[in-house]
Coordinates of C-alpha atoms and ligand atoms in Angstrom, one line a residue:
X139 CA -55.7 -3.7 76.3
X140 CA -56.3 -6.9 74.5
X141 CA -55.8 -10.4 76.0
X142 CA -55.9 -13.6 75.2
X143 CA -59.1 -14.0 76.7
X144 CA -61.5 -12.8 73.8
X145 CA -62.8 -16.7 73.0
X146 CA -66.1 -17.2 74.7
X147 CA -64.9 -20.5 75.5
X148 CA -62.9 -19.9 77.6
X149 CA -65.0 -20.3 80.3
X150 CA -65.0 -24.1 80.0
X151 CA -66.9 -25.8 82.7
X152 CA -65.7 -29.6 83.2
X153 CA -68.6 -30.6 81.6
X154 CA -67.8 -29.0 78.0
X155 CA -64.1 -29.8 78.8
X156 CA -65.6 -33.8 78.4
X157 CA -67.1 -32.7 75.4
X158 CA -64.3 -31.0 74.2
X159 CA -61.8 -34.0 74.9
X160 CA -64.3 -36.2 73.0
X161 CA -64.1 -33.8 70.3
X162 CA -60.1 -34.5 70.1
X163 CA -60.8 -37.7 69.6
X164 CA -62.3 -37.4 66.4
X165 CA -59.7 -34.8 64.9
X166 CA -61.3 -31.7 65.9
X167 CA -58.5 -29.1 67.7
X168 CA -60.8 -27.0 70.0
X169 CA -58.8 -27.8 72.9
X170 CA -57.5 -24.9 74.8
X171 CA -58.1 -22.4 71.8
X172 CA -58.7 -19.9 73.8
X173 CA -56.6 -20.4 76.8
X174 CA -52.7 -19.9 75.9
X175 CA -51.8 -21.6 79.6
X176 CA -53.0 -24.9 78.0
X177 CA -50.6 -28.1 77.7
X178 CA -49.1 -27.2 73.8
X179 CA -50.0 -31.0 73.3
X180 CA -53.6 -30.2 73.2
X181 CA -54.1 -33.1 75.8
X182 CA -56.9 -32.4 78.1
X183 CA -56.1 -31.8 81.8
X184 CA -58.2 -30.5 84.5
X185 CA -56.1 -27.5 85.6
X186 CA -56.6 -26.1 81.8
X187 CA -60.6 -26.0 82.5
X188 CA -60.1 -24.1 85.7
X189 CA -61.4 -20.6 85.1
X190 CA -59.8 -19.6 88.3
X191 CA -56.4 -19.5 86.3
X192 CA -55.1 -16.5 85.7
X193 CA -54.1 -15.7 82.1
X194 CA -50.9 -14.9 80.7
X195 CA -50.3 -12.0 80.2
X196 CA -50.5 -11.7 76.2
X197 CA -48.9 -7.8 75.8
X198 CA -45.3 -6.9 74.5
X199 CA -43.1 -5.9 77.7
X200 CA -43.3 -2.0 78.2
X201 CA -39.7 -1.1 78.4
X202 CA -38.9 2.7 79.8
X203 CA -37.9 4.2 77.2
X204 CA -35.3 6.3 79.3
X205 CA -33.2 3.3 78.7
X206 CA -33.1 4.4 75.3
X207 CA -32.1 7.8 74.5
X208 CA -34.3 9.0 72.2
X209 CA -37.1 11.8 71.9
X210 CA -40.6 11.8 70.6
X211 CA -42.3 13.6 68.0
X212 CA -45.5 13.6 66.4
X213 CA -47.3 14.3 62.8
X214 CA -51.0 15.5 63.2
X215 CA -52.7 16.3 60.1
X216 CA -56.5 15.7 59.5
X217 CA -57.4 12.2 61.0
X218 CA -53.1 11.3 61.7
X219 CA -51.6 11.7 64.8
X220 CA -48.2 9.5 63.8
X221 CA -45.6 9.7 67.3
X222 CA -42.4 8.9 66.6
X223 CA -39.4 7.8 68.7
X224 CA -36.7 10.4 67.8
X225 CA -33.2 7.8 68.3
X226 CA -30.1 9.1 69.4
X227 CA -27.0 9.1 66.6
X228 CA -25.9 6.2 67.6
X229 CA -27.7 4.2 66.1
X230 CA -28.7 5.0 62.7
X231 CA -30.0 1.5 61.7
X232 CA -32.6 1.7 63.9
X233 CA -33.9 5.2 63.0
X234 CA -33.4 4.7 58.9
X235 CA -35.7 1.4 59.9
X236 CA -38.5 3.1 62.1
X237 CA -38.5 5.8 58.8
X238 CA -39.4 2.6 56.7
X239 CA -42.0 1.2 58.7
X240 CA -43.9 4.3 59.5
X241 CA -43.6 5.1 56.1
X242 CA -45.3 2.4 54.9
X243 CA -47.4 2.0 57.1
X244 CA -48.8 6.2 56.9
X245 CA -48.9 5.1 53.2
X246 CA -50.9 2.3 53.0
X247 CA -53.3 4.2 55.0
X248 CA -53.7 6.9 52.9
X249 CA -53.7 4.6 49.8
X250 CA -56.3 2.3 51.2
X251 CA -58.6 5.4 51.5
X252 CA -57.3 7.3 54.7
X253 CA -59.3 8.2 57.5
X254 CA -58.6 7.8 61.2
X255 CA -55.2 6.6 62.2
X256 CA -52.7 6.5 65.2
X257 CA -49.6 5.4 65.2
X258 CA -47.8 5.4 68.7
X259 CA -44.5 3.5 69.4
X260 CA -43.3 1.7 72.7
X261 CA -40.1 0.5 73.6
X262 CA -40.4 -3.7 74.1
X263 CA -37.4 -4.5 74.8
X264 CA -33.4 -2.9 75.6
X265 CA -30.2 -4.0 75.9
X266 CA -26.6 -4.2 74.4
X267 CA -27.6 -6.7 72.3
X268 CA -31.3 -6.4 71.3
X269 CA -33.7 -3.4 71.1
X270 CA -37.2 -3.8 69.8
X271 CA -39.9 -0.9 69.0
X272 CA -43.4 -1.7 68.7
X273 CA -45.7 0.4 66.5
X274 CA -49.1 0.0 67.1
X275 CA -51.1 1.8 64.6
X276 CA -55.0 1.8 65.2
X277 CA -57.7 2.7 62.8
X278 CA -61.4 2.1 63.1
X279 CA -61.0 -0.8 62.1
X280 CA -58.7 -2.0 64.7
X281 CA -55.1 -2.3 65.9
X282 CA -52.1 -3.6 63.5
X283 CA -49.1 -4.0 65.2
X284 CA -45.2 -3.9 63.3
X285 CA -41.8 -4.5 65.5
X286 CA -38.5 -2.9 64.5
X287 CA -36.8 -5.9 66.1
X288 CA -32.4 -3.7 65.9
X289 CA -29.2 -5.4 66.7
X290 CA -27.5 -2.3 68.2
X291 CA -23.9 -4.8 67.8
X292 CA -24.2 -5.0 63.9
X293 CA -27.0 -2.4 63.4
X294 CA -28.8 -4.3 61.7
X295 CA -33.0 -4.9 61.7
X296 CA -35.5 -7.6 61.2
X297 CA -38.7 -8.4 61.0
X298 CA -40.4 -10.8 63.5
X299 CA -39.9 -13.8 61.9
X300 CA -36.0 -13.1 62.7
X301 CA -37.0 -14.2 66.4
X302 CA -37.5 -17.9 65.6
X303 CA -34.6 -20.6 64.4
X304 CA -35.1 -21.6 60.9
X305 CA -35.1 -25.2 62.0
X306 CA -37.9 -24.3 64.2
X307 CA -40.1 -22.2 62.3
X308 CA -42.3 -25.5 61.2
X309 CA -42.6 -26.3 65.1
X310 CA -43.3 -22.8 65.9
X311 CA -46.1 -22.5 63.5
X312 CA -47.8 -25.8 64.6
X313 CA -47.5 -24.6 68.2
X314 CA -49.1 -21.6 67.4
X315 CA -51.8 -23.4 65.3
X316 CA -52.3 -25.5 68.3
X317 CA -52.9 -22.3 70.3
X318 CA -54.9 -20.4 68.3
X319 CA -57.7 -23.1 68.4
X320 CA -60.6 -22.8 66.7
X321 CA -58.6 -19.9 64.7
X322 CA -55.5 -22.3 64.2
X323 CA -56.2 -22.3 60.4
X324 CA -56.1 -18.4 59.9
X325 CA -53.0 -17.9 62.4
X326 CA -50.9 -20.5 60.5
X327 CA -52.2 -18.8 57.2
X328 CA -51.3 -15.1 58.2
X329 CA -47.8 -16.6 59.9
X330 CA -46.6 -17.6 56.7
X331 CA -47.3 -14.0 55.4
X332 CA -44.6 -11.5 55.4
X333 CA -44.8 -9.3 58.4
X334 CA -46.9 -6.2 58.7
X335 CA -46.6 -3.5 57.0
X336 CA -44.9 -5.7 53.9
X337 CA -48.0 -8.0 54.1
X338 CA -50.5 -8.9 57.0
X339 CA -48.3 -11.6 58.8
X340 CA -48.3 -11.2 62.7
X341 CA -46.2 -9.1 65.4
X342 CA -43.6 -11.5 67.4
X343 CA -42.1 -10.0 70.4
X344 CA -42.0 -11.2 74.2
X345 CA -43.6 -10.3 77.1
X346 CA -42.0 -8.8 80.7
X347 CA -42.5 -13.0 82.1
X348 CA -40.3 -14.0 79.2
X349 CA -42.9 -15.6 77.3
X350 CA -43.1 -15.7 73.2
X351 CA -46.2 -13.3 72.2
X352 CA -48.1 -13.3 68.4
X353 CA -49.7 -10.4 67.7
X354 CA -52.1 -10.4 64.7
X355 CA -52.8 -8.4 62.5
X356 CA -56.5 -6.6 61.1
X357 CA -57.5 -8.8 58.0
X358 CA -61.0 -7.7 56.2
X359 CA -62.1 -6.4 59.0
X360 CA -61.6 -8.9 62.3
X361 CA -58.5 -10.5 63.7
X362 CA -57.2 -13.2 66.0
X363 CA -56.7 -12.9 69.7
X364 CA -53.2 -13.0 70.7
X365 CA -51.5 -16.5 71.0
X366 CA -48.9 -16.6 74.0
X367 CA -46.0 -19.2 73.7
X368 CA -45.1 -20.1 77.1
X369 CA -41.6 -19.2 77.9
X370 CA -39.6 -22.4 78.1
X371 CA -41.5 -24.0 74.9
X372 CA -40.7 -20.8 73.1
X373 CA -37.2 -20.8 74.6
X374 CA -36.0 -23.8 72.2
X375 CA -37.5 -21.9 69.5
X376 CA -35.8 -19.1 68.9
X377 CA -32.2 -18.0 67.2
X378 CA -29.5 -16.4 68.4
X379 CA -30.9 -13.1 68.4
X380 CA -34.1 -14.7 69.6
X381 CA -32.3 -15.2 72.8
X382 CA -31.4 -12.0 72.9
X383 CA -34.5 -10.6 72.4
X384 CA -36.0 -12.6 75.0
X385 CA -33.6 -11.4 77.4
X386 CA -34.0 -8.0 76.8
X387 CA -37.9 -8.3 77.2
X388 CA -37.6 -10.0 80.4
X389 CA -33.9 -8.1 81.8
X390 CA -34.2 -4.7 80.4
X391 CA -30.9 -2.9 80.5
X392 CA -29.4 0.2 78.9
X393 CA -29.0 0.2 75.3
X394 CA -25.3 0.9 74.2
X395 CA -23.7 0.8 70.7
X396 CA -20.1 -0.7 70.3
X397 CA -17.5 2.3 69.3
X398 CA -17.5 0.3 65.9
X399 CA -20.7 -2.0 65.0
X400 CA -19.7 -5.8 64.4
X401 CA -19.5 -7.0 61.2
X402 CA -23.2 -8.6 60.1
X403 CA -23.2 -12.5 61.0
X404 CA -25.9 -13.9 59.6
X405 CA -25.9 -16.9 61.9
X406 CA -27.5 -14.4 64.3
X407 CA -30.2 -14.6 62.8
X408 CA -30.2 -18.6 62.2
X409 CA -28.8 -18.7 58.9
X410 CA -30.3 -22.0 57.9
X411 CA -28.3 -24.5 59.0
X412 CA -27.0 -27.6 56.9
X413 CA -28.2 -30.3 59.4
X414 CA -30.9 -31.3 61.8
X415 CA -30.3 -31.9 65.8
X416 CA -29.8 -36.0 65.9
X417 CA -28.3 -37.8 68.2
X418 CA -26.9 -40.0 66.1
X419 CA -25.3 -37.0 64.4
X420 CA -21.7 -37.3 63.5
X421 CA -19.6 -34.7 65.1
X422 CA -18.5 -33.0 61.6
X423 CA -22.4 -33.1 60.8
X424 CA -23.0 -31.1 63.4
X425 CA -21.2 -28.3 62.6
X426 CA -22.7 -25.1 61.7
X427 CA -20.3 -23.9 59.7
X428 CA -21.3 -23.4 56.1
X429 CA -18.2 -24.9 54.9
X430 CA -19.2 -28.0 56.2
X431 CA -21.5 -28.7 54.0
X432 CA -20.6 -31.4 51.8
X433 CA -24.0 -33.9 52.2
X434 CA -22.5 -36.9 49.3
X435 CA -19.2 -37.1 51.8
X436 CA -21.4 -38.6 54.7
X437 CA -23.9 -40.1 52.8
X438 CA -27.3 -41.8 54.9
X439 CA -26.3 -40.3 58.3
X440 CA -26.3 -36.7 57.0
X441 CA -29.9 -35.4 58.1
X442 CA -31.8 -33.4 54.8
X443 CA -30.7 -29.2 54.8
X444 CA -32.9 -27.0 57.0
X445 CA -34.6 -25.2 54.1
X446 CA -35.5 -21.9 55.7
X447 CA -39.0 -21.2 55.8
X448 CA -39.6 -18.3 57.4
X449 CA -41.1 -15.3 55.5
X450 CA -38.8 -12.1 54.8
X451 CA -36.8 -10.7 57.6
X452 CA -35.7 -7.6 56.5
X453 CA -37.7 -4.8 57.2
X454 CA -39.4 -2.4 54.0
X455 CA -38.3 -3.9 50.6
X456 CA -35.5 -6.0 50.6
X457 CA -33.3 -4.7 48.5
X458 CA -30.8 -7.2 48.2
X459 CA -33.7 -9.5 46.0
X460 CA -35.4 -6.5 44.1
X461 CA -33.7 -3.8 42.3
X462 CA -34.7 -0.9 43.7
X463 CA -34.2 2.9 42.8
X464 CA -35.1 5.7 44.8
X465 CA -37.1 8.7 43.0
X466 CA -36.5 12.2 44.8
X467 CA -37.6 15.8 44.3
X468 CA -35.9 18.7 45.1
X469 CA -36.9 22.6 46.2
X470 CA -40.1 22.2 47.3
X471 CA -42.2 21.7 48.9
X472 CA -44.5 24.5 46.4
X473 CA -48.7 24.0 46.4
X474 CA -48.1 22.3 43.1
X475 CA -46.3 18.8 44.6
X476 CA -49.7 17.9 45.2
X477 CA -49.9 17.0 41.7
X478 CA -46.7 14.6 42.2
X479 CA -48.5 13.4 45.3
X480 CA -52.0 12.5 43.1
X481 CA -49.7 10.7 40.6
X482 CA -47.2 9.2 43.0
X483 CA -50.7 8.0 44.9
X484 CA -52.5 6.8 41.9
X485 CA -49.5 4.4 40.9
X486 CA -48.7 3.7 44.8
X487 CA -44.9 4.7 44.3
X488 CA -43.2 6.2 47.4
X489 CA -40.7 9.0 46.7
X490 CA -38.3 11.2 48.8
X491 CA -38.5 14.6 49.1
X492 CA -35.4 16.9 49.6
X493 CA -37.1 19.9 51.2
X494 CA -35.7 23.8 50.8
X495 CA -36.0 25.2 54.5
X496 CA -37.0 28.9 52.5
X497 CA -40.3 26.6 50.8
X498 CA -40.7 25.5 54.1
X499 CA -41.4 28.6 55.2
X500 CA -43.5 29.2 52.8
X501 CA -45.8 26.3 52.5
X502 CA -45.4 24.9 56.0
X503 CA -48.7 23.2 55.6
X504 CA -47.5 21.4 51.9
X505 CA -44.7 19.9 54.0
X506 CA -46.9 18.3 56.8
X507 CA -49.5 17.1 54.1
X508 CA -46.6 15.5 52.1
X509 CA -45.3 13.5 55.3
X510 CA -49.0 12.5 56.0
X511 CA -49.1 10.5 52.8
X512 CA -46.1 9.0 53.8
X513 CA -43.1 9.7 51.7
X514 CA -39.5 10.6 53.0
X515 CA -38.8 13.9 54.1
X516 CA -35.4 15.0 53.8
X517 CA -33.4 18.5 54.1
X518 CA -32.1 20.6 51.6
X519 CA -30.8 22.7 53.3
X520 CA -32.3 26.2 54.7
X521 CA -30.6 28.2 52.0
X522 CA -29.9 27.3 48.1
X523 CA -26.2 28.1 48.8
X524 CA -23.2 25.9 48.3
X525 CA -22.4 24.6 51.4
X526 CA -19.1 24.1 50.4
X527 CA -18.3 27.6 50.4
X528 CA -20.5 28.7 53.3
X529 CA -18.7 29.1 56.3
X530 CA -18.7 26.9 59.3
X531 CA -21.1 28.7 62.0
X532 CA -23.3 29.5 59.9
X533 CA -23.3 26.1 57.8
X534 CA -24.2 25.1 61.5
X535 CA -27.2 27.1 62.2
X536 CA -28.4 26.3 58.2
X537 CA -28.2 22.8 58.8
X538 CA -30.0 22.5 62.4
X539 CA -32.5 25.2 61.5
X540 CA -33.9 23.1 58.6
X541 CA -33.7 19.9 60.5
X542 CA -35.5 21.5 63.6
X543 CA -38.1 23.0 61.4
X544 CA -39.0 19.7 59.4
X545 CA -39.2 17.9 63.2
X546 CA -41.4 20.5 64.2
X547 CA -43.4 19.9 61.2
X548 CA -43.3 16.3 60.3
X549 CA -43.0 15.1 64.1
X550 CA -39.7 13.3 62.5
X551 CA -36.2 14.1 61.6
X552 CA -34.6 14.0 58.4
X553 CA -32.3 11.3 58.0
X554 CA -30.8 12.5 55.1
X555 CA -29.5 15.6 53.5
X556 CA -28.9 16.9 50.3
X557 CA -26.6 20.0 49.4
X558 CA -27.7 22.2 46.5
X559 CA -25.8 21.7 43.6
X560 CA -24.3 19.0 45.3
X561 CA -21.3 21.4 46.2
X562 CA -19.9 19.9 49.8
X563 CA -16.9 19.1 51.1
X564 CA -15.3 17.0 54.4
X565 CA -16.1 20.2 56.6
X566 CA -20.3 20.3 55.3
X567 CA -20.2 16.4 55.5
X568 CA -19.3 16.4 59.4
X569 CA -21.5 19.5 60.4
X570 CA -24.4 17.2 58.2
X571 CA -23.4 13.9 60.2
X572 CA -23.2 15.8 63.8
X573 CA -26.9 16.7 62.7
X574 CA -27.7 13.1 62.2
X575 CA -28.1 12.7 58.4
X576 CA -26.6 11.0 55.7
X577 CA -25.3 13.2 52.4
X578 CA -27.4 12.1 49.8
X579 CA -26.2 13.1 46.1
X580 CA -27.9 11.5 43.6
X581 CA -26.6 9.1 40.4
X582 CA -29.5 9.8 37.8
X583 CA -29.6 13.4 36.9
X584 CA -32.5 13.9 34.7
X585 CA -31.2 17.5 34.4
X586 CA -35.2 17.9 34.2
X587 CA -34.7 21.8 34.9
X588 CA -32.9 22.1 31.7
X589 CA -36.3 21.9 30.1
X590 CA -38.6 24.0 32.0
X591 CA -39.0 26.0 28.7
X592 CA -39.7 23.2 26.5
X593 CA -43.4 21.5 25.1
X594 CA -44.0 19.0 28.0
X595 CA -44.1 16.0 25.9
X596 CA -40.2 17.1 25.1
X597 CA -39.3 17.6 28.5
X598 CA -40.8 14.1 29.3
X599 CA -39.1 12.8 26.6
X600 CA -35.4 14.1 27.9
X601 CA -35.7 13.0 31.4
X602 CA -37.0 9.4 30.2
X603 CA -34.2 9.2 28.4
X604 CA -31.8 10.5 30.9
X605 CA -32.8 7.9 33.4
X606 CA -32.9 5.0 30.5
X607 CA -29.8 6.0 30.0
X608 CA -27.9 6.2 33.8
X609 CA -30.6 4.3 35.8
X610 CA -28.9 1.1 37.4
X611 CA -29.8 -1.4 40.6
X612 CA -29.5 0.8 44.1
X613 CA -30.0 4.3 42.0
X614 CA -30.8 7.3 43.0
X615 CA -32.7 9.7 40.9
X616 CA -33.1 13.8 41.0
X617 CA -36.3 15.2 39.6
X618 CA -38.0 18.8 41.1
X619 CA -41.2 19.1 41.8
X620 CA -40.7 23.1 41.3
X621 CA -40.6 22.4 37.5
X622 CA -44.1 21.5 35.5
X623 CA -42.4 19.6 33.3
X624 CA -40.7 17.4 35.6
X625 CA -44.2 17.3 38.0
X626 CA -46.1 16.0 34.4
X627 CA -43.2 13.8 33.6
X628 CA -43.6 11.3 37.3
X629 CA -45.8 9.0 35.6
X630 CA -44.0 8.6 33.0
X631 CA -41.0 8.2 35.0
X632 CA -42.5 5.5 37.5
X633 CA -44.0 3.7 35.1
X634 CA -40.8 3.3 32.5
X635 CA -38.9 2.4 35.6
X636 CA -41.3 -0.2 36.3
X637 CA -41.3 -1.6 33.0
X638 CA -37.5 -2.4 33.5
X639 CA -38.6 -4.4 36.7
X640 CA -37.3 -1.8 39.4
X641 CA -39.4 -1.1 42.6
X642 CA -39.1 2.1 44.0
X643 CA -38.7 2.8 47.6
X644 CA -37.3 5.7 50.0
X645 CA -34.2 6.2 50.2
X646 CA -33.8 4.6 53.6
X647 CA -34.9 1.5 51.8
X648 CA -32.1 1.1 49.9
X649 CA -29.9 0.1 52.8
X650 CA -31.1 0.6 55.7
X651 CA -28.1 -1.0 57.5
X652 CA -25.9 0.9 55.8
X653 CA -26.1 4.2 55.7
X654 CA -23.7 6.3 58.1
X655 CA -24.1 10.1 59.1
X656 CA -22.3 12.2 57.7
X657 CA -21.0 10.0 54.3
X658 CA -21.8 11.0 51.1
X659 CA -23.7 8.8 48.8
X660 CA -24.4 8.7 45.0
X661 CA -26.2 5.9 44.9
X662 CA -27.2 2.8 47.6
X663 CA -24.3 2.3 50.0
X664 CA -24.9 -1.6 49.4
X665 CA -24.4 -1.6 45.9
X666 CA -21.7 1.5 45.6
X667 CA -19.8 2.5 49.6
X668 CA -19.6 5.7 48.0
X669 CA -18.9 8.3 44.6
X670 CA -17.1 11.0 46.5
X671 CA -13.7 11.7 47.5
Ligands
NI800 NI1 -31.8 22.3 44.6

């Protein structure tokens, strides 16, 4: 696997070392670059043009992933072969976000041309208070590498950046740059990027000796070797959750979830704080308290705000700064959604797909080729019944029949579930939550199948108007991909929702944090708890 040893000159003799200490003299930062053991300073010593030292090891901590109970799975379809870690229902956080970063990433793929691609995931680190999953997805082009960095206390997920103190994030950068030698320039760049698969920024995680670990990522067509922050530089670096992290990387232990997840503290995370370390802080200054903030009452001695610098932390879109709306289809999949796929492709717009375990059946290989493009798959059910009036047992076997058959097909398990009709009740909403999804209704009804019969141009008409009409931030939309009308009407649809600044996503998307199994939901549980008795 790769290390950080890919720099030619590494293998400084002391002679070149001279050279290369003359060379810091005159502003040139080719010290160390390709050693991460060097002094951060970028001083020349001898020990750091000793070949005989061994590197550091510059690989995410493999965790066993008994310590997590989960299962695996895996989606092969034409050049894919997309393993998935299958988490228990305990922690639905960290399975809505594993849906949104393979999702993406499977999508990108396929939008940037397709081909090749293997996405495998390792456990980095476990405990009660920091899990993180690694993703490595290789193509011929190389290895890109997303975390799924989960707070199993709040259930909440971030992105790498999340790792690092927002105070710090300046220093972190600069020690990286200093790192990275020769390729300081490009790893600073890519750092200030949001983190892969939202943009190209870098993978953060720790390795088994404690030590902070940047990953890069594949940009036109080479990448950066890994940069290793020694352990007890990175160790004033990180946040709370940092620390965390860091100890689970190093200490692996069981993960656990508490019988009721914390409230989300944001501080956790290194909310940015209102002052700077100083030791000529006053004690009220250094409080972290965001009440404390009144900068005019102390006046000189009150250090400038910690403006917070890092890139996004949340995982997918971030919901809370877009507005976002999921599109769905229902009762397919049929050979015909591949004309929602082209036009969902063409305008690279994810969607969700409620799936009817009797199309299943009969277009098995529509299913797989609709999770290889990366959208959601979720259940509909096995049968069009109402599973409000469908008795409990075999409710039961409905429900786990059309979940087992979508993991068997799709290597991943729905996370959601939508009754037909939307008839359900408290009985169907537990037997859907022991099954490990979410009840998703919908708050857009475009009432497409009303016009099945009518010219296509009025059928696209209606439904454009029905979601003009109900369409709000955190919606939820039901079109079916059954219909030709509604199929020729996704353009349409994407594109007038567009126009009125949404971005769609998955559902999972909407709030990742969120959503509970076995709740029912009209729209995003962020912006509405819920629509249902
Ligand atoms: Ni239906």
């Amino acid at each position: 696997m790769a290390r950080a040893t890919s720099f030619p000159a590494r293998w400084f003799t002391p002679l070149l070392a001279l050279v290369a200490s003359v060379a810091l003299v005159t502003g040139c930062s080719t010290i160390g670059a390709d050693d991460p053991t060097s002094n951060p300073t970028g001083i020349s010593t001898d020990a750091e043009a000793t070949p005989t030292e061994p590197a550091q090891d510059a690989e995410f901590a493999t965790v066993d992933q008994a310590l997590l109970d989960a299962g695996r799975g895996t989606l092969t379809h034409e050049g894919l072969t997309v393993t998935n870690l299958l988490v228990t229902h305990e922690m639905p956080g960290l399975a809505y976000s594993l849906d949104i970063v393979r999702g993406q990433v499977v999508r990108q793929h396929h939008w940037d041309g397709g081909g090749q691609l293997t996405v495998t995931p390792t456990l980095v680190a476990s405990s009660t208070k920091a899990l993180a999953v690694a993703l490595k997805a290789t193509t011929p082009a190389g290895t890109n590498t997303a975390i799924v960095h989960y707070d199993p206390q709040t259930n909440h997920s971030f992105a790498s950046p999340a790792l690092i103190a927002p105070a710090q994030w300046e220093g972190f950068v600069a020690a990286v740059r200093e790192l990275a030698g020769e390729s300081g320039d490009q790893a600073a760049t890519q750092l200030a990027e949001p983190t892969f698969p939202n943009g190209a920024g870098p993978a953060i995680g720790f390795s088994a000796s404690g030590d902070l670990v940047v990953h890069f990522q594949v940009v036109d067509g080479s990448t950066i070797a890994p940069v290793v922050v020694p352990g007890d530089q990175a160790a004033g670096m990180l946040s709370q959750f940092g620390t965390h992290a860091r100890a689970a990387a190093r200490y692996p232990t069981a993960a656990a979830t508490p019988e009721r997840f914390l409230p989300f503290d944001p501080t956790v995370v290194g909310k940015p704080s209102t002052t700077t370390p100083s030791p000529s802080a006053t004690p009220t200054a250094t409080t972290t308290s965001g009440s404390s903030s009144s900068p005019s009452s102390t006046a000189s001695s009150t250090p400038a705000p910690v403006v917070d610098k890092r890139p996004q932390l949340v995982l997918g879109t971030d919901c809370q700064v877009a507005k976002c709306v999921a599109l769905t289809f229902d009762d397919g999949p049929v050979p015909q959604t591949q004309d929602v796929l082209d036009q969902l492709n063409a305008l690279k717009a994810p969607a969700t797909f409620f799936v009817l375990g009797t199309s299943v059946d009969n277009f098995p290989k529509m299913l797989t080729a609709t999770a290889a493009n990366g959208m959601e798959i979720a259940s509909h059910n096995q049968v069009h019944n109402q599973m409000s009036r469908t008795g409990g047992e075999l409710l039961t076997r409905q429900v786990t029949m059309s979940a087992d058959n979508i993991r068997e097909l799709t290597g991943a398990d729905p996370l959601f579930l939508r009754p037909p009709y939307g008839a359900r009740n408290k009985s169907s909403d537990g037997i859907t939550g022991k099954q490990g999804m979410a009840v998703a209704l919908w708050s857009v009804d475009t009432e497409d199948w009303k016009h099945s019969k009518a010219s296509p141009q009025g059928a696209q008409n209606a439904i454009l108007a029905a979601v003009n009409k109900q369409v709000d931030d955190g919606g939820v939309i039901l079109m079916h991909d059954i219909h030709g009308n509604s199929r020729a009407a996704t353009t349409a649809v994407v594109n007038q929702l567009r126009e009125k600044g949404y971005t769609l996503v998955t559902m999972a998307e909407l709030a990742p944090a969120d959503w509970r199994f076995g709740r029912a939901y009209c729209s995003s549980p962020a912006q509405r708890p819920s629509c249902v008795g």
